[in-house]
Amino acid sequence: MKNNKLIDMHTHTNYSDGDLTPQELIRLAIERNIRTLAITDHDTLEGIKTIDRDDSLIVNSGINIINGIELTAKVPKGRMHILGLNIDINNKALNKKMSDLKDNSINSVLSIMEQIKRDYGIVFKYDDIRDLVNANHNLGRPHIAKLCIKYGYANTVQEAIDKYLVDAYNKTRKIGKGIPYKECLELINNSGGIPVLAHPKTLELDNEEFENFLKDMIKCGLKGIEVYHSSHSKEDMSYYLSIANKYGLLVSGGSDYHGASVKPDIEIGTGKNNNLNIQHLTVVDEIIKD
């Protein structure tokens, strides 16, 4: 029997760069009429591990919580992320890689802090830096941006990123940040998950380049594509749906919700300006079989 409840297969908690705890995110999803929710934090499993599936809120609401992750992949230009849906969060190889990435994220954030100190004279107190480094989550630019707000250097996360952190990141980053995409696909497949190319538009490829690249990804184990995303126009969604059908890929979609301070224009379940209203996805059919 069909109902009008929503699906959101791309969300973030405060264990990566979101605002809400996993429990707060689930509570919000239930309030927003979402029946299937994937938690896909950037390069970490720590948030999804805190969820108790026997919690009365989850049990009584009937919401389906999908174990997920969003891996950062290396690309020469643009941005490439690969979602791992329905993964085994206890997989040893995946956990080892995430531990390594956490160490890398700490080093990256410290390098950016040193760069903005040199370039702009921005200095944070030792206690704030210590608390950030010791936090039980991966670090990224939004965490530095929030410190910039705290110290009065910016009013919003986006302002801090645009004003200080983009340039500092470009100066300090290692070329090709992330994991080779073939390794991402292997990690997800070997953990029993479904690899999905997230927001493909950010690859910044024309249609011919994109399809050629996609064919190689499919050979390496890609199983799905994020057709529906907050950043996609109706035309984009139509195009990516045709690509999914052409290459036999599972269809996924989600808001990429982070919260009010990081991406204030994106709502869980409904995306940007209500451009999402997902009630059926073939990737969910593959995960939740009757």
Short mmCIF file of C-alpha atoms in Angstrom, two decimals:
data_model
loop_
_atom_site.label_atom_id
_atom_site.label_comp_id
_atom_site.label_asym_id
_atom_site.label_seq_id
_atom_site.Cartn_x
_atom_site.Cartn_y
_atom_site.Cartn_z
CA MET A 1 0.00 0.00 0.00
CA LYS A 2 1.45 3.36 -1.03
CA ASN A 3 1.52 6.41 1.24
CA ASN A 4 2.71 9.98 0.94
CA LYS A 5 5.72 9.68 3.25
CA LEU A 6 9.06 10.89 1.95
CA ILE A 7 12.50 9.40 1.36
CA ASP A 8 15.80 11.18 2.00
CA MET A 9 18.95 9.19 1.22
CA HIS A 10 21.52 11.95 1.80
CA THR A 11 21.82 13.72 5.17
CA HIS A 12 24.55 14.82 7.57
CA THR A 13 24.95 15.06 11.34
CA ASN A 14 27.36 16.88 13.62
CA TYR A 15 29.73 13.93 13.33
CA SER A 16 30.80 15.43 10.01
CA ASP A 17 29.71 18.97 9.12
CA GLY A 18 26.03 19.03 10.03
CA ASP A 19 24.33 20.85 12.90
CA LEU A 20 22.25 18.11 14.49
CA THR A 21 23.12 14.98 16.44
CA PRO A 22 22.01 11.71 14.81
CA GLN A 23 19.15 11.49 17.31
CA GLU A 24 18.03 15.07 16.60
CA LEU A 25 18.21 14.41 12.86
CA ILE A 26 16.02 11.32 13.19
CA ARG A 27 13.51 13.24 15.32
CA LEU A 28 13.35 15.99 12.70
CA ALA A 29 12.92 13.43 9.90
CA ILE A 30 9.98 11.88 11.71
CA GLU A 31 8.42 15.33 12.21
CA ARG A 32 8.86 16.04 8.48
CA ASN A 33 7.03 12.87 7.42
CA ILE A 34 10.11 10.94 6.24
CA ARG A 35 9.78 7.15 6.30
CA THR A 36 13.25 6.21 4.99
CA LEU A 37 16.35 8.14 6.04
CA ALA A 38 19.98 7.50 5.16
CA ILE A 39 22.60 9.15 7.37
CA THR A 40 25.63 9.75 5.16
CA ASP A 41 28.26 11.68 7.07
CA HIS A 42 31.43 12.71 5.27
CA ASP A 43 34.20 10.14 5.65
CA THR A 44 33.09 8.85 9.06
CA LEU A 45 30.96 6.10 10.59
CA GLU A 46 30.91 7.49 14.11
CA GLY A 47 27.50 9.16 13.92
CA ILE A 48 25.59 6.21 12.52
CA LYS A 49 27.17 3.98 15.18
CA THR A 50 25.47 5.94 17.96
CA ILE A 51 21.98 5.04 16.81
CA ASP A 52 19.98 2.54 18.85
CA ARG A 53 17.56 0.80 16.47
CA ASP A 54 15.49 -0.35 19.45
CA ASP A 55 14.89 3.21 20.60
CA SER A 56 11.16 3.73 21.15
CA LEU A 57 11.09 6.79 18.88
CA ILE A 58 12.41 4.78 15.94
CA VAL A 59 10.32 1.70 16.68
CA ASN A 60 7.06 3.56 17.24
CA SER A 61 7.46 5.83 14.21
CA GLY A 62 8.36 2.98 11.87
CA ILE A 63 11.08 5.04 10.20
CA ASN A 64 13.71 3.08 8.26
CA ILE A 65 17.24 4.21 9.13
CA ILE A 66 19.80 3.28 6.45
CA ASN A 67 23.49 3.01 7.34
CA GLY A 68 25.41 5.28 5.04
CA ILE A 69 28.56 7.29 4.39
CA GLU A 70 29.72 9.89 1.87
CA LEU A 71 33.29 9.34 0.70
CA THR A 72 35.38 12.12 -0.80
CA ALA A 73 37.00 10.95 -4.03
CA LYS A 74 39.97 12.38 -5.89
CA VAL A 75 39.24 14.28 -9.08
CA PRO A 76 41.39 16.71 -11.13
CA LYS A 77 38.62 19.34 -11.12
CA GLY A 78 35.22 19.85 -9.55
CA ARG A 79 34.09 17.74 -6.59
CA MET A 80 33.33 14.05 -6.45
CA HIS A 81 31.53 12.29 -3.62
CA ILE A 82 30.36 8.69 -3.53
CA LEU A 83 27.59 7.57 -1.20
CA GLY A 84 27.78 4.15 0.38
CA LEU A 85 24.26 3.02 1.24
CA ASN A 86 23.33 0.05 3.43
CA ILE A 87 26.96 -0.54 4.43
CA ASP A 88 28.25 -2.81 7.19
CA ILE A 89 29.40 -0.18 9.70
CA ASN A 90 31.63 -2.75 11.42
CA ASN A 91 33.60 -3.65 8.29
CA LYS A 92 37.28 -3.64 9.32
CA ALA A 93 38.77 -2.24 6.12
CA LEU A 94 36.23 0.58 5.96
CA ASN A 95 36.79 1.49 9.62
CA LYS A 96 40.57 1.48 9.17
CA LYS A 97 40.33 3.84 6.21
CA MET A 98 37.99 6.18 8.12
CA SER A 99 40.45 6.28 11.03
CA ASP A 100 43.21 7.31 8.64
CA LEU A 101 40.99 10.00 7.11
CA LYS A 102 40.20 11.46 10.52
CA ASP A 103 43.90 11.92 11.19
CA ASN A 104 44.24 13.59 7.80
CA SER A 105 41.31 15.93 8.52
CA ILE A 106 42.94 17.13 11.75
CA ASN A 107 46.18 17.91 9.93
CA SER A 108 44.28 19.72 7.18
CA VAL A 109 42.34 21.91 9.61
CA LEU A 110 45.47 22.83 11.55
CA SER A 111 47.18 23.81 8.29
CA ILE A 112 44.23 26.03 7.30
CA MET A 113 44.24 27.68 10.72
CA GLU A 114 47.93 28.46 10.35
CA GLN A 115 47.31 29.86 6.86
CA ILE A 116 44.51 32.25 7.92
CA LYS A 117 46.69 33.37 10.81
CA ARG A 118 49.42 34.33 8.34
CA ASP A 119 47.08 35.86 5.76
CA TYR A 120 44.49 37.61 7.94
CA GLY A 121 45.81 37.63 11.49
CA ILE A 122 43.00 35.34 12.62
CA VAL A 123 43.90 33.65 15.88
CA PHE A 124 41.83 31.27 18.02
CA LYS A 125 42.35 30.41 21.67
CA TYR A 126 44.22 27.23 22.47
CA ASP A 127 41.21 25.75 24.30
CA ASP A 128 39.00 26.06 21.21
CA ILE A 129 41.61 24.48 18.97
CA ARG A 130 42.17 21.66 21.48
CA ASP A 131 38.44 20.96 21.77
CA LEU A 132 38.11 20.86 18.00
CA VAL A 133 41.03 18.48 17.52
CA ASN A 134 39.77 16.17 20.30
CA ALA A 135 36.18 16.08 19.01
CA ASN A 136 34.77 12.70 18.06
CA HIS A 137 34.10 13.62 14.45
CA ASN A 138 35.88 14.51 11.25
CA LEU A 139 36.88 18.12 10.80
CA GLY A 140 36.37 20.43 7.88
CA ARG A 141 36.06 24.06 6.86
CA PRO A 142 32.60 24.56 8.46
CA HIS A 143 34.14 23.88 11.88
CA ILE A 144 36.75 26.61 11.34
CA ALA A 145 34.01 28.87 9.95
CA LYS A 146 32.00 28.48 13.17
CA LEU A 147 35.06 29.58 15.15
CA CYS A 148 35.38 32.60 12.85
CA ILE A 149 31.77 33.50 13.75
CA LYS A 150 32.46 32.99 17.46
CA TYR A 151 35.43 35.38 17.29
CA GLY A 152 33.58 38.00 15.24
CA TYR A 153 35.42 37.54 11.94
CA ALA A 154 32.23 36.60 10.07
CA ASN A 155 28.47 36.46 10.53
CA THR A 156 27.70 33.21 8.74
CA VAL A 157 29.45 29.97 7.85
CA GLN A 158 29.26 30.77 4.14
CA GLU A 159 30.71 34.25 4.67
CA ALA A 160 33.67 32.81 6.59
CA ILE A 161 34.29 30.17 3.93
CA ASP A 162 34.11 32.67 1.06
CA LYS A 163 36.12 35.38 2.82
CA TYR A 164 38.91 33.35 4.38
CA LEU A 165 38.78 29.61 3.94
CA VAL A 166 38.53 28.95 0.20
CA ASP A 167 41.84 30.65 -0.44
CA ALA A 168 43.49 29.09 2.63
CA TYR A 169 42.22 25.66 1.65
CA ASN A 170 43.58 26.01 -1.88
CA LYS A 171 46.97 27.08 -0.53
CA THR A 172 47.26 24.22 1.95
CA ARG A 173 45.46 21.30 0.37
CA LYS A 174 47.25 18.36 -1.12
CA ILE A 175 46.53 17.88 -4.81
CA GLY A 176 43.69 15.43 -5.33
CA LYS A 177 42.23 15.43 -1.82
CA GLY A 178 40.32 12.26 -1.02
CA ILE A 179 40.46 8.59 -1.93
CA PRO A 180 40.86 7.32 -5.51
CA TYR A 181 37.33 6.66 -6.74
CA LYS A 182 38.13 3.04 -7.55
CA GLU A 183 39.13 2.53 -3.91
CA CYS A 184 35.93 4.24 -2.75
CA LEU A 185 33.86 1.86 -4.83
CA GLU A 186 35.83 -1.14 -3.60
CA LEU A 187 35.48 -0.12 0.06
CA ILE A 188 31.71 0.29 -0.27
CA ASN A 189 31.14 -2.90 -2.27
CA ASN A 190 33.31 -4.96 0.07
CA SER A 191 31.34 -3.65 3.05
CA GLY A 192 28.11 -4.94 1.51
CA GLY A 193 26.92 -1.49 0.51
CA ILE A 194 25.60 0.13 -2.65
CA PRO A 195 27.91 2.76 -4.17
CA VAL A 196 26.03 5.77 -5.54
CA LEU A 197 27.55 8.73 -7.37
CA ALA A 198 26.42 11.78 -5.39
CA HIS A 199 25.34 15.11 -6.97
CA PRO A 200 27.05 14.28 -10.31
CA LYS A 201 26.75 17.89 -11.47
CA THR A 202 29.66 18.87 -9.21
CA LEU A 203 32.04 16.85 -11.39
CA GLU A 204 31.89 19.80 -13.81
CA LEU A 205 31.99 17.58 -16.90
CA ASP A 206 30.08 18.04 -20.14
CA ASN A 207 27.68 15.27 -21.12
CA GLU A 208 30.15 13.35 -23.27
CA GLU A 209 32.92 13.55 -20.66
CA PHE A 210 30.48 12.54 -17.95
CA GLU A 211 29.22 9.45 -19.76
CA ASN A 212 32.74 8.29 -20.60
CA PHE A 213 33.76 8.71 -16.97
CA LEU A 214 30.57 7.01 -15.76
CA LYS A 215 31.25 3.95 -17.92
CA ASP A 216 34.59 3.48 -16.19
CA MET A 217 32.99 3.89 -12.78
CA ILE A 218 30.41 1.24 -13.64
CA LYS A 219 33.18 -1.16 -14.66
CA CYS A 220 34.75 -0.50 -11.23
CA GLY A 221 31.55 -1.29 -9.33
CA LEU A 222 29.30 1.78 -9.32
CA LYS A 223 25.68 0.70 -8.75
CA GLY A 224 23.65 3.89 -8.56
CA ILE A 225 23.39 7.61 -9.26
CA GLU A 226 21.87 10.45 -7.25
CA VAL A 227 19.26 11.67 -9.69
CA TYR A 228 17.40 13.85 -7.21
CA HIS A 229 19.42 16.40 -5.22
CA SER A 230 18.79 19.86 -3.80
CA SER A 231 21.28 21.40 -6.25
CA HIS A 232 19.69 19.80 -9.34
CA SER A 233 17.25 21.61 -11.56
CA LYS A 234 14.29 19.78 -13.10
CA GLU A 235 16.31 19.51 -16.30
CA ASP A 236 19.25 18.03 -14.40
CA MET A 237 17.01 15.46 -12.74
CA SER A 238 15.47 14.49 -16.07
CA TYR A 239 18.92 14.07 -17.60
CA TYR A 240 20.32 11.98 -14.75
CA LEU A 241 17.21 9.82 -14.73
CA SER A 242 17.74 9.10 -18.43
CA ILE A 243 21.38 8.24 -17.65
CA ALA A 244 20.30 5.86 -14.87
CA ASN A 245 17.90 4.13 -17.23
CA LYS A 246 20.44 4.00 -20.06
CA TYR A 247 23.11 2.31 -17.93
CA GLY A 248 20.91 0.26 -15.63
CA LEU A 249 21.87 2.20 -12.50
CA LEU A 250 19.81 2.34 -9.33
CA VAL A 251 18.11 5.69 -8.77
CA SER A 252 18.83 7.52 -5.52
CA GLY A 253 18.11 10.96 -4.20
CA GLY A 254 18.30 13.14 -1.13
CA SER A 255 18.41 16.63 0.24
CA ASP A 256 22.06 16.73 1.38
CA TYR A 257 20.70 18.30 4.56
CA HIS A 258 23.27 19.80 6.94
CA GLY A 259 21.26 22.20 9.07
CA ALA A 260 20.47 25.89 9.40
CA SER A 261 24.00 27.17 10.04
CA VAL A 262 25.76 25.29 7.22
CA LYS A 263 23.18 25.10 4.42
CA PRO A 264 20.25 27.25 5.59
CA ASP A 265 18.41 27.06 2.26
CA ILE A 266 18.14 23.24 2.28
CA GLU A 267 15.40 21.44 4.20
CA ILE A 268 15.41 17.77 5.09
CA GLY A 269 13.15 15.79 2.78
CA THR A 270 12.09 18.70 0.57
CA GLY A 271 15.43 20.13 -0.51
CA LYS A 272 15.89 23.67 -1.84
CA ASN A 273 12.75 25.72 -2.50
CA ASN A 274 10.75 22.50 -2.13
CA ASN A 275 12.39 20.96 -5.22
CA LEU A 276 12.31 17.43 -3.76
CA ASN A 277 9.35 15.28 -2.85
CA ILE A 278 10.77 11.78 -3.18
CA GLN A 279 8.35 8.93 -2.51
CA HIS A 280 9.97 6.11 -4.47
CA LEU A 281 13.55 5.17 -5.36
CA THR A 282 14.84 1.96 -6.90
CA VAL A 283 17.84 2.02 -4.55
CA VAL A 284 15.44 1.79 -1.60
CA ASP A 285 13.63 -1.09 -3.29
CA GLU A 286 16.99 -2.85 -3.48
CA ILE A 287 17.72 -2.24 0.21
CA ILE A 288 14.27 -2.79 1.70
CA LYS A 289 12.82 -5.82 -0.02
CA ASP A 290 9.39 -7.14 0.91
#
